[in-house]
XYZ file of C-alpha atoms in Angstrom:
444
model
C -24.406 4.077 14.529
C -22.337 6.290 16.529
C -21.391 3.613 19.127
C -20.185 1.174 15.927
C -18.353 4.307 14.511
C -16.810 4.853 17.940
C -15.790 0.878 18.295
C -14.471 0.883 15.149
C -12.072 3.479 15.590
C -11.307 1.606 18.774
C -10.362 -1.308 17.627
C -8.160 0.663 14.703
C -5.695 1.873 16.989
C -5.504 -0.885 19.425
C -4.672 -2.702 16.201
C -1.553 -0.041 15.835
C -0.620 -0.600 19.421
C -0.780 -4.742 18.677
C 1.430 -4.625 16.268
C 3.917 -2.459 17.951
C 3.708 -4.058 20.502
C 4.200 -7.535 19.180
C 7.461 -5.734 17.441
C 8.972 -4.815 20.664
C 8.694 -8.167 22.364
C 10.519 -9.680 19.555
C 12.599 -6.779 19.245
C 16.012 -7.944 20.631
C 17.670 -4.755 20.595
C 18.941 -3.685 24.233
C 16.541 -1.020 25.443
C 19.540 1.339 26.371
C 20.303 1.260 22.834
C 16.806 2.277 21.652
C 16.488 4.917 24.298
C 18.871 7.706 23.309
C 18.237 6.758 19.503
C 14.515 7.667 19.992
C 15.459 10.864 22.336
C 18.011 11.781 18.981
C 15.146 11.643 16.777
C 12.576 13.473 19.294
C 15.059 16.187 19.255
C 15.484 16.128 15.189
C 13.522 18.637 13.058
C 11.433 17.564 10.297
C 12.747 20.441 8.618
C 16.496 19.175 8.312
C 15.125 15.913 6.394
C 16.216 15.907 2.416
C 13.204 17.605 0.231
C 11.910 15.157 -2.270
C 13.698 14.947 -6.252
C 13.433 18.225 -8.033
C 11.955 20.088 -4.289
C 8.597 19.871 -5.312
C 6.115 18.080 -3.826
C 3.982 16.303 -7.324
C 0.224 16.988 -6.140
C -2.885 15.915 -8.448
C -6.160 17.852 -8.683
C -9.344 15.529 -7.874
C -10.859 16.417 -10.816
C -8.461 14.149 -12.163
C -9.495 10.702 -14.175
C -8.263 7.312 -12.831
C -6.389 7.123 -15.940
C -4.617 10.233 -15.661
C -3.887 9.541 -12.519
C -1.969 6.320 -12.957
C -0.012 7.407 -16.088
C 1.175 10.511 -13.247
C 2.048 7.554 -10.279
C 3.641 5.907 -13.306
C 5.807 8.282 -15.741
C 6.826 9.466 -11.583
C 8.135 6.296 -10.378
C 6.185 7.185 -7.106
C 3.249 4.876 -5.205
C 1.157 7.709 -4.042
C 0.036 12.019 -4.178
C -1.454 14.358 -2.410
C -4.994 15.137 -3.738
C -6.160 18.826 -4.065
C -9.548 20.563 -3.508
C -10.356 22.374 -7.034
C -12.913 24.326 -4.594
C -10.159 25.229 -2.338
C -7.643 26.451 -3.948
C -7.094 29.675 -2.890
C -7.573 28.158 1.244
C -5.079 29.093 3.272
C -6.238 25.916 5.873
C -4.647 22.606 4.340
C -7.792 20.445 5.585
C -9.643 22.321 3.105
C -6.944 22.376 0.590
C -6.188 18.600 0.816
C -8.806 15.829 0.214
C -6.880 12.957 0.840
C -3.759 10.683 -0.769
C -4.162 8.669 -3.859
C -2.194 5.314 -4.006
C -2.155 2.194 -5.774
C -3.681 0.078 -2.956
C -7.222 2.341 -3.845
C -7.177 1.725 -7.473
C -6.810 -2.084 -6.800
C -9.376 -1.576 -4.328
C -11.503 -0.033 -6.900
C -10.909 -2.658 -9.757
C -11.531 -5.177 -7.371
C -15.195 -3.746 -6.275
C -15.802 -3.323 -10.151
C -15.414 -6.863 -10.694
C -17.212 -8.736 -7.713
C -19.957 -5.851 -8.003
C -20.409 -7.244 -12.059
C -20.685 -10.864 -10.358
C -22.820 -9.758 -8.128
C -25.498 -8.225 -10.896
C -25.040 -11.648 -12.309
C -25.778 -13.605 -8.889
C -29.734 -13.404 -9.814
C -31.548 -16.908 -11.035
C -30.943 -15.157 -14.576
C -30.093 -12.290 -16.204
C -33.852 -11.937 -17.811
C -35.441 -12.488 -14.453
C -33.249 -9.940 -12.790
C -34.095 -7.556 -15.639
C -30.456 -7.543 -16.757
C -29.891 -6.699 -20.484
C -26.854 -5.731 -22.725
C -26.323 -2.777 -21.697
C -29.482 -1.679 -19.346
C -27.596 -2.438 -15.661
C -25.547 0.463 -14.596
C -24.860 1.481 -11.127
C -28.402 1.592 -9.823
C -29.309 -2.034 -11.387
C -25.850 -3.297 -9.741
C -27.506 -1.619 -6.518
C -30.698 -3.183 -6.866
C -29.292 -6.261 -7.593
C -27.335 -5.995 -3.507
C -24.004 -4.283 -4.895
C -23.744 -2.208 -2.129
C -19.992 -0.973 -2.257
C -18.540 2.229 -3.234
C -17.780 1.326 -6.931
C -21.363 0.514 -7.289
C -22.162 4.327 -6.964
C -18.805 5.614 -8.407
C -19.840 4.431 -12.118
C -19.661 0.522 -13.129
C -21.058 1.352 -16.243
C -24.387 0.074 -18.348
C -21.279 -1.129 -20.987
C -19.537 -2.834 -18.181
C -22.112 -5.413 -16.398
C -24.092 -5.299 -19.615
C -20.855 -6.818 -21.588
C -20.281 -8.887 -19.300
C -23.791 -10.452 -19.426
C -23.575 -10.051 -23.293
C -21.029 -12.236 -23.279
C -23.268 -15.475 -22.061
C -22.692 -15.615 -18.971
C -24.801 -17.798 -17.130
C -26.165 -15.620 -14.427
C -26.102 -18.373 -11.707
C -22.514 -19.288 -12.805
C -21.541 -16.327 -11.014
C -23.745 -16.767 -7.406
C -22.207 -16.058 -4.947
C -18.713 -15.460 -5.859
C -16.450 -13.682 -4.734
C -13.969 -11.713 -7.513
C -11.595 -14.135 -8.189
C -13.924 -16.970 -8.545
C -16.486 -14.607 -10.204
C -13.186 -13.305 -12.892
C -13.328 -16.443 -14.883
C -17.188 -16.638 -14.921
C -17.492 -12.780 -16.594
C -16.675 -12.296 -20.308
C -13.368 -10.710 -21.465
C -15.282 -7.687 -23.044
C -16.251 -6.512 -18.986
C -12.460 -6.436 -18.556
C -11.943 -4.658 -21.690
C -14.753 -2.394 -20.885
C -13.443 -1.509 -17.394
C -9.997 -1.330 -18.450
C -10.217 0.414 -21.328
C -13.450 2.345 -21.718
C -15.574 2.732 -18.772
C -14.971 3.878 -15.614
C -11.441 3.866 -15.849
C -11.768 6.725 -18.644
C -14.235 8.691 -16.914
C -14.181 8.146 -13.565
C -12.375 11.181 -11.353
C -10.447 10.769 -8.383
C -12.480 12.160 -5.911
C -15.373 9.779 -6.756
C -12.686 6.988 -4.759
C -10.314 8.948 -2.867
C -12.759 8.960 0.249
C -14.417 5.636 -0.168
C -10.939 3.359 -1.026
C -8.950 5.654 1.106
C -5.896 3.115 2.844
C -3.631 6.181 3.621
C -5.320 8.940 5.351
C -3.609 12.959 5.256
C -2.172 13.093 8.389
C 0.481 16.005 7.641
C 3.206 17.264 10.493
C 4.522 20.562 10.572
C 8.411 21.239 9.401
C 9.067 22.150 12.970
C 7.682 18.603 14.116
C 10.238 15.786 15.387
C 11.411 12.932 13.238
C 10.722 10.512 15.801
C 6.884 11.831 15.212
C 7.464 11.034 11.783
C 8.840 7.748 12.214
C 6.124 6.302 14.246
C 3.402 7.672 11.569
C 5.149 5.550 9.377
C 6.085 2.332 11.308
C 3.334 2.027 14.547
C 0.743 3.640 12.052
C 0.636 1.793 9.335
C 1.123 4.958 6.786
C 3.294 4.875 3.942
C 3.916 9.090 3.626
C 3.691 11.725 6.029
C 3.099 14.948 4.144
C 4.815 18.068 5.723
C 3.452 21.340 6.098
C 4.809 24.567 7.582
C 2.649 26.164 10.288
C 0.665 28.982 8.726
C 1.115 27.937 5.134
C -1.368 25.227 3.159
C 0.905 23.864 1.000
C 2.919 21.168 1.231
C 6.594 21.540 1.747
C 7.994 18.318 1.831
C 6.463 14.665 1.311
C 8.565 11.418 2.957
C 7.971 8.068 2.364
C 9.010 4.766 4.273
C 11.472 4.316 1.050
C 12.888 8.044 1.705
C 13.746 7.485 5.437
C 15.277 4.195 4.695
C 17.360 5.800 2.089
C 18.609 8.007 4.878
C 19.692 5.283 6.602
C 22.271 4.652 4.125
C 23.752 7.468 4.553
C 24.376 7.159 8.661
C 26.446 4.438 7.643
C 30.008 5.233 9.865
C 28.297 7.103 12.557
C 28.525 4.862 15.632
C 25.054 4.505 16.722
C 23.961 2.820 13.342
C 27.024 1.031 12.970
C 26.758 -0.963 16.276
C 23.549 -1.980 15.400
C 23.333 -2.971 11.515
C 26.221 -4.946 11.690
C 24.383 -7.845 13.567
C 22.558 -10.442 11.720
C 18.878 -10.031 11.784
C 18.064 -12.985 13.692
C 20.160 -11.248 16.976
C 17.820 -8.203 16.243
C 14.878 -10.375 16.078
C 14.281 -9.897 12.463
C 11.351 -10.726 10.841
C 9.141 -10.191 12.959
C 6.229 -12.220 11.369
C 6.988 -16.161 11.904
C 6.878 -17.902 8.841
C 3.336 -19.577 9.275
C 2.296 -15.365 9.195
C 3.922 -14.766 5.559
C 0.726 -14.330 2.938
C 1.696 -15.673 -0.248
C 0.571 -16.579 -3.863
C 0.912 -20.094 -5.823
C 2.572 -18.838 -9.469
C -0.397 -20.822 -10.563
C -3.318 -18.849 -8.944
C -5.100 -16.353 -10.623
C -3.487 -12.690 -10.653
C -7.011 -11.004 -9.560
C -6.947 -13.577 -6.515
C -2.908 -11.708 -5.924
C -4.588 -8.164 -5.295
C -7.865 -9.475 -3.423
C -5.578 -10.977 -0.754
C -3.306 -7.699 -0.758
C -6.381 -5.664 -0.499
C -7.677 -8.436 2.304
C -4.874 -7.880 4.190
C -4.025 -4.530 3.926
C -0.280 -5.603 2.211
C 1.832 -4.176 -0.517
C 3.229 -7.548 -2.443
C 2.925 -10.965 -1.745
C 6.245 -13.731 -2.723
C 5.204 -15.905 -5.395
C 5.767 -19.514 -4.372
C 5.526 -22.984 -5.784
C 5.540 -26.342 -4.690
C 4.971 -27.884 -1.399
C 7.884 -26.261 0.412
C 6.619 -23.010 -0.715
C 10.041 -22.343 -2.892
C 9.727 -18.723 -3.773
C 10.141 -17.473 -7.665
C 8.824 -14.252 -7.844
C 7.118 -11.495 -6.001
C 3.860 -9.387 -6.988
C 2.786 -5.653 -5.240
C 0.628 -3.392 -5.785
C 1.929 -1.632 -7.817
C 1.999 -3.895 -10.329
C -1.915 -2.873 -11.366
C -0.598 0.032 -13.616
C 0.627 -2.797 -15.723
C -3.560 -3.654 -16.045
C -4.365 -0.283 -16.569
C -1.628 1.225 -18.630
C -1.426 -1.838 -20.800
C -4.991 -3.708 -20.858
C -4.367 -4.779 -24.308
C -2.310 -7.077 -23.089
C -4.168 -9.267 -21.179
C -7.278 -10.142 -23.431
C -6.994 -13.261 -21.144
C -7.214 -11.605 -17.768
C -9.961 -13.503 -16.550
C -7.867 -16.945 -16.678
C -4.297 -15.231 -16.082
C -2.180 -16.661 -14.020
C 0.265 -14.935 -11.776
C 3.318 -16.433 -13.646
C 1.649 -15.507 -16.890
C 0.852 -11.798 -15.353
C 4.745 -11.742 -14.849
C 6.250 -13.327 -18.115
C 3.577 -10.968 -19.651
C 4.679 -7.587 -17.964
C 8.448 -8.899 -18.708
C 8.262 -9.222 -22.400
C 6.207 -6.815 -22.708
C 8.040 -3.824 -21.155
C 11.659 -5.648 -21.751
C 11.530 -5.606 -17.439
C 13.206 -9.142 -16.599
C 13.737 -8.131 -12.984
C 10.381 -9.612 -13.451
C 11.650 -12.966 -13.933
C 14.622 -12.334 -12.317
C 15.673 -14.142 -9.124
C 13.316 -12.775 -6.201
C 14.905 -10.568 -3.702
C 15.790 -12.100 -0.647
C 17.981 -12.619 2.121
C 19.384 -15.096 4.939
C 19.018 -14.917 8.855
C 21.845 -15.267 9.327
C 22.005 -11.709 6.669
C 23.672 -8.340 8.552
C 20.589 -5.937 8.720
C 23.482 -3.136 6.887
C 22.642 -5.735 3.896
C 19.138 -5.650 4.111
C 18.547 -1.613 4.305
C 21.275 -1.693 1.544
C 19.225 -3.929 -0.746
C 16.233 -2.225 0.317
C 17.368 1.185 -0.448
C 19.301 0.380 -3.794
C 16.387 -2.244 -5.399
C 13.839 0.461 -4.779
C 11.777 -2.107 -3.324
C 9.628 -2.398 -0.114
C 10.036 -5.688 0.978
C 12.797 -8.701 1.082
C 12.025 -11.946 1.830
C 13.578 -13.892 4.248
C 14.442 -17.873 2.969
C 15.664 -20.866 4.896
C 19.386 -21.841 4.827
C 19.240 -24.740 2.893
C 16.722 -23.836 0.282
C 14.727 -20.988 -1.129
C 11.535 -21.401 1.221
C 10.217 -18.323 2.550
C 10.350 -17.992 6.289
C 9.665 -14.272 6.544
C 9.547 -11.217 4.960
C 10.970 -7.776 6.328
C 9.366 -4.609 5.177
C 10.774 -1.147 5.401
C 8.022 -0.292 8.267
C 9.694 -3.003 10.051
C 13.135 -1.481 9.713
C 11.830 1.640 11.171
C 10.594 0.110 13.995
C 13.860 -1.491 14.653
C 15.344 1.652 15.626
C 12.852 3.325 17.940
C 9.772 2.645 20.692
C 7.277 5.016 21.092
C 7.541 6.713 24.910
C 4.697 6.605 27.199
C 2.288 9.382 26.499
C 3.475 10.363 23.020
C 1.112 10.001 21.102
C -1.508 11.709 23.339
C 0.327 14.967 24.142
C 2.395 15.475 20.683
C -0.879 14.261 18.360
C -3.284 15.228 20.415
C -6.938 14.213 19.127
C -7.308 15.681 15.820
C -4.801 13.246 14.708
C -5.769 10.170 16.382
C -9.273 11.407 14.624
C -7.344 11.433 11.076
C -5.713 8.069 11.782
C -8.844 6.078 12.311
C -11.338 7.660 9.280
């Protein structure tokens, strides 16, 4: 167990170091331009970086229902908080004080168990055979029945697989599925009874902040480098870096990918960023992912089948494409589940929604036709000034990259690769300024 523990963590940060390093051999900027830009930002303080709106960090206790939680990330207009120890508050040691960070990519992760746990309560020859009843399986039946995963024990409800078998489903409709496939085999009152009623009413966050955890808490102190910062959130894959000050548990500060691009904006007429954003991305080797690496989503797949391959591939939004060419005509992310969770009532159809109908759904709905609006993309031949512009004024975390002569997606450039356009990580750095309580952090 140990040894599997010990090779998993392994092969998590040699993953880090294979996409970084894949970035810097496409990476076209001259090295003596990337040198004293990452000894600037070694020599930076965390400290001088702008606090976040209003100068308070927004924190949630883990006592706190799924629900709650999601009208919070919503009525915010942020993607993820810090999570808080209701035993711990009066700690004065932070890794007591702070459980984890709750973002959208664990409440997908969540819904998604729900639903391919269901299918697999309904995998048995039949419902009757497998014992299964309106309303008798709840998290132990789901276990009994091989539902093995986390949401199995955090509370799929007797209501939930028992609706969905209520609703006459054929048990062996749903062998073997997976959620997608199982999603239009399981009756609309499961949906309605996960969305709605149970778990998402009852169910706290600390019952998933461990077990659907994507970002882990790995904090730095105010008197920390930038350049520490900026390879947390480009080489290591995490979307916020929470800031503490030495001797203190609570969080002073909390930046995001979005944040640091934002600053970016504002270096615009200092020389250093000039020289560089004023090339077209293709001379900086932008996107990095060749166009046979872009994960997308037909507009005529199922929406469920949208998050499993964001949750499959550890992404934040996919480009919505049609045709044979791949023409894109929308985009999807994560955090469009609040839309499912805030507003279940409407989509009574979710088990046969589409991913246009998801859209034209959210955009009536909530009078948001950015939704149908044209995607966000840009051009190789595009300066990469315009891209961290569009970035940082769309309040998005992604723009896709099309062909010349038509709208096909070739690429997509995400604000962790704009980081990494700026720096390399020296030799050593991570080893003597991490040291191994954070590499430990970084792998769990």
């Amino acid at each position: 167990m140990a040894q599997a523990k010990t090779t998993e963590n392994t092969s998590k940060l040699a993953s880090y170091d294979a996409y970084f390093e894949k970035v810097q051999s496409r990476k076209k900027l001259p090295r003596n331009l990337q040198e004293p830009l990452t000894d600037a930002f070694a020599k930076i303080p965390v400290s001088s970086f702008p606090q976040v709106p209003g100068g308070k960090v927004i924190e949630i206790d883990a006592e706190t229902t799924i629900g709650d939680a999601v009208k919070i990330l919503s009525e915010s207009n942020i993607l993820s908080v810090p999570v808080k120890n209701p035993a711990a508050q009066n700690s004065s040691d932070w890794r007591e004080r702070y459980l984890g960070v709750l973002d959208y990519s664990a409440i997908v992760l969540w819904v998604l168990e729900g639903a391919e746990t269901a299918a697999a309560a309904l995998s048995a020859s039949s419902a009757a055979a497998a014992g299964v009843g309106a309303g008798s399986v709840g998290a132990l039946g789901a276990l009994a029945l091989g539902a093995t995963g986390p949401a199995a024990v955090a509370g799929l409800t007797m209501a939930a697989v028992g609706a969905a078998v209520a609703g006459g489903v054929a048990a062996d409709r749903g062998a073997g599925k997976d959620a997608p496939t199982a999603a239009d085999m399981l009756g609309e009152d499961f949906y309605k009874v996960i969305l709605q009623e149970e778990p998402f009413k009852s169910t706290k966050v600390s019952s998933i902040i461990k077990s659907y955890r994507w970002a882990p808490f790995v904090p730095v102190a105010t008197d920390s480098s930038m350049l520490s910062v900026l390879l947390l959130l480009s080489k290591y894959r995490l979307r916020n870096v929470p800031v503490i000050e030495r001797g203190s548990p609570f969080l002073k500060n909390f930046i995001t990918q979005s944040a640091v691009v934002r600053g970016l904006v504002g270096c615009k007429g200092r020389d250093w960023f000039d020289c560089i954003s004023a090339h077209p991305i293709s001379e900086l080797g932008l996107p990095y992912m060749s166009a046979d690496e872009v994960i997308s989503v037909r507009n005529d797949e199922l929406i469920l089948e949208a998050f499993k391959k964001m949750r499959d591939n550890n992404i934040g939004g996919l480009p919505v494409v049609e045709g044979p060419k791949k023409k894109i005509v929308g985009d999807v992310s994560i955090r469009d589940v609040r839309f499912l969770l805030l507003r279940p009532e409407l989509f009574s159809n979710f088990r046969q929604l589409t991913v246009t109908g998801f859209m034209n759904t959210v955009a009536s709905a909530t009078h948001d036709a950015t939704k149908l609006a044209t995607p966000i993309t840009c051009k190789l031949g595009s300066t990469l000034s315009s891209v961290i512009d569009t970035l940082a004024s769309k309040l998005v975390h992604r723009i896709y990259v099309t062909a010349e002569d038509d709208e096909e997606v070739v690429g997509v450039i995400t604000l962790r690769d704009v980081i990494s356009c700026f720096i390399y990580e020296p030799q050593n750095f991570f080893d003597n300024y991490f040291g191994f309580s954070a590499q430990e952090m970084l792998v769990k």
